[in-house]
mmCIF file of C-alpha atoms in Angstrom:
data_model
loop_
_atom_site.group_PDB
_atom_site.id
_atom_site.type_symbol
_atom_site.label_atom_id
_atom_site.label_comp_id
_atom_site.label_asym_id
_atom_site.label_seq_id
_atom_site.Cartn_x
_atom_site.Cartn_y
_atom_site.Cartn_z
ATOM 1 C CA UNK J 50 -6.086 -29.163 19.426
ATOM 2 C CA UNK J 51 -9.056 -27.066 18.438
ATOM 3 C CA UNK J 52 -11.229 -28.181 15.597
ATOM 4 C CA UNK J 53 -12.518 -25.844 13.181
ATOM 5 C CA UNK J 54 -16.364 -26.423 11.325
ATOM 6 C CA UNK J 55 -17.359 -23.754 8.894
ATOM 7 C CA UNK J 56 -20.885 -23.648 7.922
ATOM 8 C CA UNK J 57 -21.747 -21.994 5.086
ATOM 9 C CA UNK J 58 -25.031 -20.724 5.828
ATOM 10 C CA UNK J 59 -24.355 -20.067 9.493
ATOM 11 C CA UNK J 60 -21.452 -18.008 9.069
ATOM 12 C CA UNK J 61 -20.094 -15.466 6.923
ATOM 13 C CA UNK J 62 -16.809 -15.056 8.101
ATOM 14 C CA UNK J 63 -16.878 -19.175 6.805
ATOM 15 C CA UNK J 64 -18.335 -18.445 4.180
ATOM 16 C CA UNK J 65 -15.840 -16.179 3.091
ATOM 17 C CA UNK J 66 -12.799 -17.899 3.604
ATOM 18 C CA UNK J 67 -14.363 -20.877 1.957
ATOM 19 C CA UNK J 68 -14.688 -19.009 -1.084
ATOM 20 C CA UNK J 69 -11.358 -18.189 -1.095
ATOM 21 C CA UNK J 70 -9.633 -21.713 -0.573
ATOM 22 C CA UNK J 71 -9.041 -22.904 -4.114
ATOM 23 C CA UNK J 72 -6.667 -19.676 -5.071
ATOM 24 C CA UNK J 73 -5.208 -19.897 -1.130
ATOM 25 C CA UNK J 74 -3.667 -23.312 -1.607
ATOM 26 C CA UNK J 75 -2.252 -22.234 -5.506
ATOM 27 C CA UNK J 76 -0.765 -19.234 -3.859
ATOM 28 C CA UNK J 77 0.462 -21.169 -0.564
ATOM 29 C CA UNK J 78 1.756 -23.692 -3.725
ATOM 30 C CA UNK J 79 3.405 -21.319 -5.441
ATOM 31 C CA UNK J 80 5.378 -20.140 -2.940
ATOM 32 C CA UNK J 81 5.918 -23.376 -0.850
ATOM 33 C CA UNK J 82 6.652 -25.424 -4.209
ATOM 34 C CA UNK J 83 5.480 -28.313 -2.666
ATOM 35 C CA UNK J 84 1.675 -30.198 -2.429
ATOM 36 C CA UNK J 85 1.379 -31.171 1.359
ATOM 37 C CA UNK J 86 3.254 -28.359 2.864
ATOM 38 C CA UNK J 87 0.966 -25.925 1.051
ATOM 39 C CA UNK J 88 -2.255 -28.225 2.169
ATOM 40 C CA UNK J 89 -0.670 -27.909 5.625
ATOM 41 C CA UNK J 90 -0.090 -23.961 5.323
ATOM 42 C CA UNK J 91 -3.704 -23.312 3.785
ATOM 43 C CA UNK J 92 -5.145 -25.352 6.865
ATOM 44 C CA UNK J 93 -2.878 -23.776 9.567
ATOM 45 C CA UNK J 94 -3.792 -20.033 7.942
ATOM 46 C CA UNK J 95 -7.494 -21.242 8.442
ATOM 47 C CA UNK J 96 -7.244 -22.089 12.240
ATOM 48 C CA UNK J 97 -4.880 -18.801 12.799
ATOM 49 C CA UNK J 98 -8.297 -16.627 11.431
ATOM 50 C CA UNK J 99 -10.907 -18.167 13.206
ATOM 51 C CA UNK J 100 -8.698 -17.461 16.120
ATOM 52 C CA UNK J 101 -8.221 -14.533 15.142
ATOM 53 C CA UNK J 102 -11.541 -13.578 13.165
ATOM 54 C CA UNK J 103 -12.896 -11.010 15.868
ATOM 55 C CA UNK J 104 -10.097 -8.731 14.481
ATOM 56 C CA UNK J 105 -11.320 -8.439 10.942
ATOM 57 C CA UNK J 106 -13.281 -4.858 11.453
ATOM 58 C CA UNK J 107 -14.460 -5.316 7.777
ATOM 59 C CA UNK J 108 -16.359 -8.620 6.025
ATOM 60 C CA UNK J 109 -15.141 -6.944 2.597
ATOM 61 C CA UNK J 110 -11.306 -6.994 3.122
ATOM 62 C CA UNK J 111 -11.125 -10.625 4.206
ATOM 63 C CA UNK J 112 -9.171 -11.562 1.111
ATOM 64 C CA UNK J 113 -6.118 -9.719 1.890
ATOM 65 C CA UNK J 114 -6.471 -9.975 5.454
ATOM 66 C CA UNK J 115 -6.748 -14.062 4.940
ATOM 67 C CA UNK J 116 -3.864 -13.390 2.207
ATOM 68 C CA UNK J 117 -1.978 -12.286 4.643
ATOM 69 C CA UNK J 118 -2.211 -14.514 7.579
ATOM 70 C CA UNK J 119 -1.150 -17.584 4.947
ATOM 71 C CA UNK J 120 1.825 -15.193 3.665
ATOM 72 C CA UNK J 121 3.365 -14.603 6.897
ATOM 73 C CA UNK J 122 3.001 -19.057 7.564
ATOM 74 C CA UNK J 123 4.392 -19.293 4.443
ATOM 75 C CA UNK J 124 7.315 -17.327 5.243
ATOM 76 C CA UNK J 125 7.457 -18.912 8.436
ATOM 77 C CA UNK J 126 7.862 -22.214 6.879
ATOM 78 C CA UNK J 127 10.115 -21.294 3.949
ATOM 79 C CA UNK J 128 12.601 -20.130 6.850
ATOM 80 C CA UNK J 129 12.039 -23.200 9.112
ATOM 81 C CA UNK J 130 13.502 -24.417 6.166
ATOM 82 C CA UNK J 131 16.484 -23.091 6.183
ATOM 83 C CA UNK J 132 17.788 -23.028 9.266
ATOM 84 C CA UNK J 133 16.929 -26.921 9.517
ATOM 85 C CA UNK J 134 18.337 -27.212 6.362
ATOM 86 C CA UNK J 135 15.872 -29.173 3.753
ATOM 87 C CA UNK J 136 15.443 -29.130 0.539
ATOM 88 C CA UNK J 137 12.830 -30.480 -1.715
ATOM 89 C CA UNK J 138 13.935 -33.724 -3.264
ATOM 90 C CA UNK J 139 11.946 -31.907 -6.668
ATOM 91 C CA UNK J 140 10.576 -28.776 -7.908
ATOM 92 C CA UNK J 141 7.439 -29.104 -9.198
ATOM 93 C CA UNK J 142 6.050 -26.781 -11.498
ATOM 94 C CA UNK J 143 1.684 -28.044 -10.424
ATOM 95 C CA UNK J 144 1.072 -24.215 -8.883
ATOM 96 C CA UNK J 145 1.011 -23.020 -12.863
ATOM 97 C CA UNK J 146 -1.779 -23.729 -15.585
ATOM 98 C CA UNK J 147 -0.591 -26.411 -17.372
ATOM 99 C CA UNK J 148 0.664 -25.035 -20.960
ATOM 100 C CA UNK J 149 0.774 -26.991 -24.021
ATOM 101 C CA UNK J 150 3.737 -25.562 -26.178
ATOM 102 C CA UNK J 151 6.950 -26.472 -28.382
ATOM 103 C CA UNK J 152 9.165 -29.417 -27.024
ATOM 104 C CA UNK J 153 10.982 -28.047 -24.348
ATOM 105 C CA UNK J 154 8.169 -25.982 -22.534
ATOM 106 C CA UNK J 155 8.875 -28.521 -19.166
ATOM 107 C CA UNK J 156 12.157 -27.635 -19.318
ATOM 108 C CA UNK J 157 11.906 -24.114 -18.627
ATOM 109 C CA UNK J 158 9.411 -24.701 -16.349
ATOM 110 C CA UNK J 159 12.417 -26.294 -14.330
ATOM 111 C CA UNK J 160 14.405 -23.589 -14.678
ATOM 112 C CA UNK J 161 11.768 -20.863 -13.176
ATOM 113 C CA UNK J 162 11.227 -23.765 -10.319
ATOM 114 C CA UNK J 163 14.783 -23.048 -9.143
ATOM 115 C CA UNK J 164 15.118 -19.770 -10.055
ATOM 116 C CA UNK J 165 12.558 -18.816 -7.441
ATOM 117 C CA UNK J 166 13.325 -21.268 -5.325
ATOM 118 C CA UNK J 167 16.964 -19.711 -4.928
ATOM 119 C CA UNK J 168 15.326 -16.117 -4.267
ATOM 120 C CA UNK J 169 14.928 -15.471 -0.594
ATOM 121 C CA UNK J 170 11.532 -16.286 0.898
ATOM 122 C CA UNK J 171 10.665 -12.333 1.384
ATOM 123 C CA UNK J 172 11.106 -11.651 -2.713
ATOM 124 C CA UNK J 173 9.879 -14.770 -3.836
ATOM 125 C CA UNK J 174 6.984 -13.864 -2.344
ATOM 126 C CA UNK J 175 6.736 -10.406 -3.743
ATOM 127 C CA UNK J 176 7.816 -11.880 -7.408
ATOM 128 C CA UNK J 177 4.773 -14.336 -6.958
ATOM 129 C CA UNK J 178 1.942 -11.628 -5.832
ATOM 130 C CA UNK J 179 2.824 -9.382 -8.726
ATOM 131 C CA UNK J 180 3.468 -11.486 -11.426
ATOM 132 C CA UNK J 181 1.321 -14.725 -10.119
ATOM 133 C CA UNK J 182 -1.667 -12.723 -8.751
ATOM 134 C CA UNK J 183 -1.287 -9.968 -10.645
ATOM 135 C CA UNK J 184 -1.365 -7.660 -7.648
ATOM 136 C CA UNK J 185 -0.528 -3.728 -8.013
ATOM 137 C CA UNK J 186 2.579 -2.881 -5.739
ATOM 138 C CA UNK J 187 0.215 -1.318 -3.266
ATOM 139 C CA UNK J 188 -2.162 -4.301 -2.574
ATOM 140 C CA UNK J 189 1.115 -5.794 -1.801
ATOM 141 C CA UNK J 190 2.495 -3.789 0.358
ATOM 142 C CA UNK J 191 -0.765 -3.718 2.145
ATOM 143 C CA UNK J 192 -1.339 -7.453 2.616
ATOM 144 C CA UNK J 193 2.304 -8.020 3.929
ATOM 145 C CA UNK J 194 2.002 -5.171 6.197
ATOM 146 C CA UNK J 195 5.222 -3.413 4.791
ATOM 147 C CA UNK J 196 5.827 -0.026 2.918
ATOM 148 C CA UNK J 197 5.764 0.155 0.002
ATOM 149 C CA UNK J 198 9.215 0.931 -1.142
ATOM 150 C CA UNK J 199 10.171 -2.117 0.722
ATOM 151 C CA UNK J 200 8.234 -3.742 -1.809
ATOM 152 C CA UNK J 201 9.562 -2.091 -4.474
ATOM 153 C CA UNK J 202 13.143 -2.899 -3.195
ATOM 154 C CA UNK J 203 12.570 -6.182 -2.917
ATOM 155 C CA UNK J 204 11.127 -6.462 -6.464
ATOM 156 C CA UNK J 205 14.101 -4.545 -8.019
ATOM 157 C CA UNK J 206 16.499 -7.051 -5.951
ATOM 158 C CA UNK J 207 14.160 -10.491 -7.186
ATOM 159 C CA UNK J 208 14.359 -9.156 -10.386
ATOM 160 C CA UNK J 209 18.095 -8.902 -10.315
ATOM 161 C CA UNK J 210 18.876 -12.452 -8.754
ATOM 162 C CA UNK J 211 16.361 -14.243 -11.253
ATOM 163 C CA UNK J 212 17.793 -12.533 -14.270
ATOM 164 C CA UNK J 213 21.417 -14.016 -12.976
ATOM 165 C CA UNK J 214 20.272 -17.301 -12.551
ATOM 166 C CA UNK J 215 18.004 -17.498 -15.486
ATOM 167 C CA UNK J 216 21.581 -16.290 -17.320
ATOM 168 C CA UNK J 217 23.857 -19.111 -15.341
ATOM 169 C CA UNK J 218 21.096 -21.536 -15.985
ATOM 170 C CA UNK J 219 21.401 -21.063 -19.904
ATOM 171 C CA UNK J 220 25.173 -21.157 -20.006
#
């Protein structure tokens, strides 16, 4: 096992990812829905660039290139999932600001938790880069390495399944 020290002022490339920690672990949350896996993803996506650090060509694009390296483990672990079969014993809805609302605010925070974690692991990714991050469709396309009508098709498609099960879910 290699072991990984980032100092700040020695090293920009550390320095960098550092930076960029906090919002890797709420995205690796968001799309893991779960704490420890995500801790486990963020950490995993940090030894994969070190490795791998001597292929960033430009200090200024190490967001999406880190972005993307924790993506594709996040994918990777989302389908582990499935083909060994578990589920999450509960969804929790921790990757969002907390929002203080009308009675019944939790409840529909539920609801999203399943919807997306019903979507496939490619479009619940996409959903949670534009609407989560806020991302135009091109950044997206550019830190998952796809075209980007692929990313459009897989919005239009995550778009269609959560509108069915937001529908089911309300009766």
């Amino acid at each position: 096992m290699e072991a990984v020290v980032v100092g700040a002022q020695a090293d920009p490339f550390g320095t960098l990812v550092e930076r960029s920690l906090s919002s890797s672990y709420r995205l690796a949350r968001a799309i893991l829905l779960d704490d420890t896996e995500a801790e486990d993803a963020v950490q995993d996506a940090c030894l994969v660039a070190w490795r791998q650090r001597s292929s960033l060509r430009d200090l200024d694009r190490v967001g999406p290139w880190f972005d993307r390296i924790l993506i594709n483990g996040c994918r990777d672990r989302l389908r582990s999932r499935r083909r060994q079969r578990v589920r999450a014993l509960a969804l929790q809805g921790a990757w969002r600001e907390p929002v203080e609302g009308p009675p019944g605010v939790g409840e529909l925070d539920a609801v999203l938790d399943a919807a997306l974690d019903a979507l496939d692991p490619d479009h619940r990714i996409v959903v949670l880069l534009r609407y989560w991050q806020d991302l135009p469709l091109d950044a997206i396309a550019e830190r998952l390495g796809v075209p980007l009508g692929t990313i459009k098709s897989r919005l239009h498609s995550a778009h269609r399944t959560l509108q069915s099960s937001l529908e089911a879910s309300h009766g």
